[in-house]
């Protein structure tokens, strides 16, 4: 079992012939490629999150991609010790937090500004 997990995969199969007590047996070993989908997904969604967080209009998409990159980046860091997606997601969430704080802090600090939210 442990050897199966450690074998890298490829679509090619190797055939081995062994002689055991006078009989010829064929053993087919399949190499498996270790899937790094979570690290690639974390990097791409973290990059998209950074791009979307830079614009004011697309901050909700930046937050969505940022949290997706954060989760998959954490998974990739636990499995493969790759942290590029995790770093990008944290950076994008920092950019979004700066944008949100840029609107919330003046509203909270200035008592003359009144915001009327019609659906609340």
mmCIF file of C-alpha atoms in Angstrom:
data_model
loop_
_atom_site.group_PDB
_atom_site.id
_atom_site.type_symbol
_atom_site.label_atom_id
_atom_site.label_comp_id
_atom_site.label_asym_id
_atom_site.label_seq_id
_atom_site.Cartn_x
_atom_site.Cartn_y
_atom_site.Cartn_z
ATOM 1 C CA UNK A 1 0.000 0.000 0.000
ATOM 2 C CA UNK A 2 2.674 2.500 0.950
ATOM 3 C CA UNK A 3 4.636 1.724 -2.182
ATOM 4 C CA UNK A 4 1.565 2.465 -4.311
ATOM 5 C CA UNK A 5 1.274 5.920 -2.787
ATOM 6 C CA UNK A 6 4.932 6.711 -3.363
ATOM 7 C CA UNK A 7 5.058 5.619 -7.003
ATOM 8 C CA UNK A 8 4.779 8.500 -9.434
ATOM 9 C CA UNK A 9 2.245 7.937 -12.134
ATOM 10 C CA UNK A 10 2.380 8.314 -15.821
ATOM 11 C CA UNK A 11 0.039 7.076 -18.477
ATOM 12 C CA UNK A 12 2.639 4.517 -19.480
ATOM 13 C CA UNK A 13 2.611 1.031 -18.073
ATOM 14 C CA UNK A 14 5.693 -1.013 -17.534
ATOM 15 C CA UNK A 15 5.689 -4.761 -17.838
ATOM 16 C CA UNK A 16 8.078 -6.826 -15.821
ATOM 17 C CA UNK A 17 8.684 -10.526 -16.261
ATOM 18 C CA UNK A 18 9.859 -12.520 -13.304
ATOM 19 C CA UNK A 19 10.706 -16.174 -12.952
ATOM 20 C CA UNK A 20 9.310 -17.679 -9.785
ATOM 21 C CA UNK A 21 9.697 -21.402 -9.207
ATOM 22 C CA UNK A 22 10.008 -22.104 -12.915
ATOM 23 C CA UNK A 23 6.921 -20.156 -13.992
ATOM 24 C CA UNK A 24 6.881 -16.946 -15.961
ATOM 25 C CA UNK A 25 4.588 -14.323 -14.495
ATOM 26 C CA UNK A 26 3.969 -10.844 -15.783
ATOM 27 C CA UNK A 27 3.559 -8.026 -13.334
ATOM 28 C CA UNK A 28 2.135 -4.762 -14.574
ATOM 29 C CA UNK A 29 3.089 -1.728 -12.551
ATOM 30 C CA UNK A 30 1.288 1.534 -13.095
ATOM 31 C CA UNK A 31 3.074 4.700 -12.134
ATOM 32 C CA UNK A 32 0.827 7.393 -10.711
ATOM 33 C CA UNK A 33 1.572 11.080 -10.977
ATOM 34 C CA UNK A 34 1.071 12.852 -7.703
ATOM 35 C CA UNK A 35 -1.784 15.249 -8.174
ATOM 36 C CA UNK A 36 -0.933 18.842 -7.339
ATOM 37 C CA UNK A 37 -4.319 20.207 -8.336
ATOM 38 C CA UNK A 38 -4.845 22.034 -5.067
ATOM 39 C CA UNK A 39 -1.559 23.930 -5.309
ATOM 40 C CA UNK A 40 -2.197 24.950 -8.933
ATOM 41 C CA UNK A 41 -5.794 25.915 -8.136
ATOM 42 C CA UNK A 42 -4.645 27.936 -5.127
ATOM 43 C CA UNK A 43 -2.086 29.805 -7.209
ATOM 44 C CA UNK A 44 -4.507 30.618 -10.062
ATOM 45 C CA UNK A 45 -7.389 31.622 -7.792
ATOM 46 C CA UNK A 46 -5.001 33.647 -5.605
ATOM 47 C CA UNK A 47 -3.735 35.479 -8.668
ATOM 48 C CA UNK A 48 -7.303 36.177 -9.815
ATOM 49 C CA UNK A 49 -8.211 37.297 -6.304
ATOM 50 C CA UNK A 50 -5.346 39.806 -6.301
ATOM 51 C CA UNK A 51 -6.424 41.173 -9.666
ATOM 52 C CA UNK A 52 -10.083 41.427 -8.676
ATOM 53 C CA UNK A 53 -9.256 43.016 -5.314
ATOM 54 C CA UNK A 54 -7.414 45.882 -6.966
ATOM 55 C CA UNK A 55 -10.607 47.295 -8.481
ATOM 56 C CA UNK A 56 -13.390 48.648 -6.323
ATOM 57 C CA UNK A 57 -16.188 47.173 -8.422
ATOM 58 C CA UNK A 58 -14.847 43.609 -8.350
ATOM 59 C CA UNK A 59 -14.068 43.341 -4.626
ATOM 60 C CA UNK A 60 -16.797 40.710 -4.052
ATOM 61 C CA UNK A 61 -15.177 38.507 -6.699
ATOM 62 C CA UNK A 62 -11.801 39.158 -5.112
ATOM 63 C CA UNK A 63 -13.132 38.048 -1.740
ATOM 64 C CA UNK A 64 -14.712 34.942 -3.267
ATOM 65 C CA UNK A 65 -11.538 33.909 -5.077
ATOM 66 C CA UNK A 66 -9.463 34.917 -2.051
ATOM 67 C CA UNK A 67 -11.293 32.580 0.310
ATOM 68 C CA UNK A 68 -11.214 29.760 -2.278
ATOM 69 C CA UNK A 69 -7.466 30.274 -2.664
ATOM 70 C CA UNK A 70 -7.036 30.407 1.099
ATOM 71 C CA UNK A 71 -8.721 27.035 1.599
ATOM 72 C CA UNK A 72 -7.016 25.280 -1.310
ATOM 73 C CA UNK A 73 -3.706 26.971 -0.461
ATOM 74 C CA UNK A 74 -3.899 25.641 3.071
ATOM 75 C CA UNK A 75 -4.601 22.158 1.711
ATOM 76 C CA UNK A 76 -1.654 22.454 -0.696
ATOM 77 C CA UNK A 77 0.600 23.661 2.097
ATOM 78 C CA UNK A 78 -0.371 20.705 4.293
ATOM 79 C CA UNK A 79 0.158 18.142 1.517
ATOM 80 C CA UNK A 80 3.028 19.484 -0.572
ATOM 81 C CA UNK A 81 4.538 22.331 1.470
ATOM 82 C CA UNK A 82 3.898 24.791 -1.348
ATOM 83 C CA UNK A 83 2.717 28.170 -0.168
ATOM 84 C CA UNK A 84 2.481 30.403 -3.244
ATOM 85 C CA UNK A 85 -1.331 30.185 -3.426
ATOM 86 C CA UNK A 86 -1.614 30.732 0.290
ATOM 87 C CA UNK A 87 0.543 33.857 0.126
ATOM 88 C CA UNK A 88 -1.403 35.253 -2.836
ATOM 89 C CA UNK A 89 -4.727 34.631 -1.104
ATOM 90 C CA UNK A 90 -3.592 36.394 2.056
ATOM 91 C CA UNK A 91 -2.285 39.302 -0.014
ATOM 92 C CA UNK A 92 -5.596 39.604 -1.892
ATOM 93 C CA UNK A 93 -7.570 39.514 1.354
ATOM 94 C CA UNK A 94 -5.302 42.258 2.709
ATOM 95 C CA UNK A 95 -5.999 44.410 -0.368
ATOM 96 C CA UNK A 96 -9.756 43.859 0.041
ATOM 97 C CA UNK A 97 -9.536 44.701 3.768
ATOM 98 C CA UNK A 98 -7.788 47.981 2.958
ATOM 99 C CA UNK A 99 -10.533 48.891 0.466
ATOM 100 C CA UNK A 100 -13.295 48.017 2.925
ATOM 101 C CA UNK A 101 -11.573 49.878 5.775
ATOM 102 C CA UNK A 102 -11.239 52.894 3.486
ATOM 103 C CA UNK A 103 -15.031 53.112 3.414
ATOM 104 C CA UNK A 104 -15.980 51.916 6.888
ATOM 105 C CA UNK A 105 -13.544 54.023 8.953
ATOM 106 C CA UNK A 106 -14.714 57.418 7.606
ATOM 107 C CA UNK A 107 -18.338 56.367 8.088
ATOM 108 C CA UNK A 108 -17.673 55.378 11.691
ATOM 109 C CA UNK A 109 -15.479 58.377 12.525
ATOM 110 C CA UNK A 110 -17.559 61.216 11.070
ATOM 111 C CA UNK A 111 -20.946 61.679 12.781
ATOM 112 C CA UNK A 112 -22.198 64.011 10.033
ATOM 113 C CA UNK A 113 -22.207 61.294 7.392
ATOM 114 C CA UNK A 114 -25.421 59.324 7.360
ATOM 115 C CA UNK A 115 -25.871 56.223 5.312
ATOM 116 C CA UNK A 116 -29.387 55.127 4.575
ATOM 117 C CA UNK A 117 -29.672 51.484 3.602
ATOM 118 C CA UNK A 118 -33.152 50.965 2.170
ATOM 119 C CA UNK A 119 -33.467 47.219 2.713
ATOM 120 C CA UNK A 120 -32.444 47.226 6.410
#
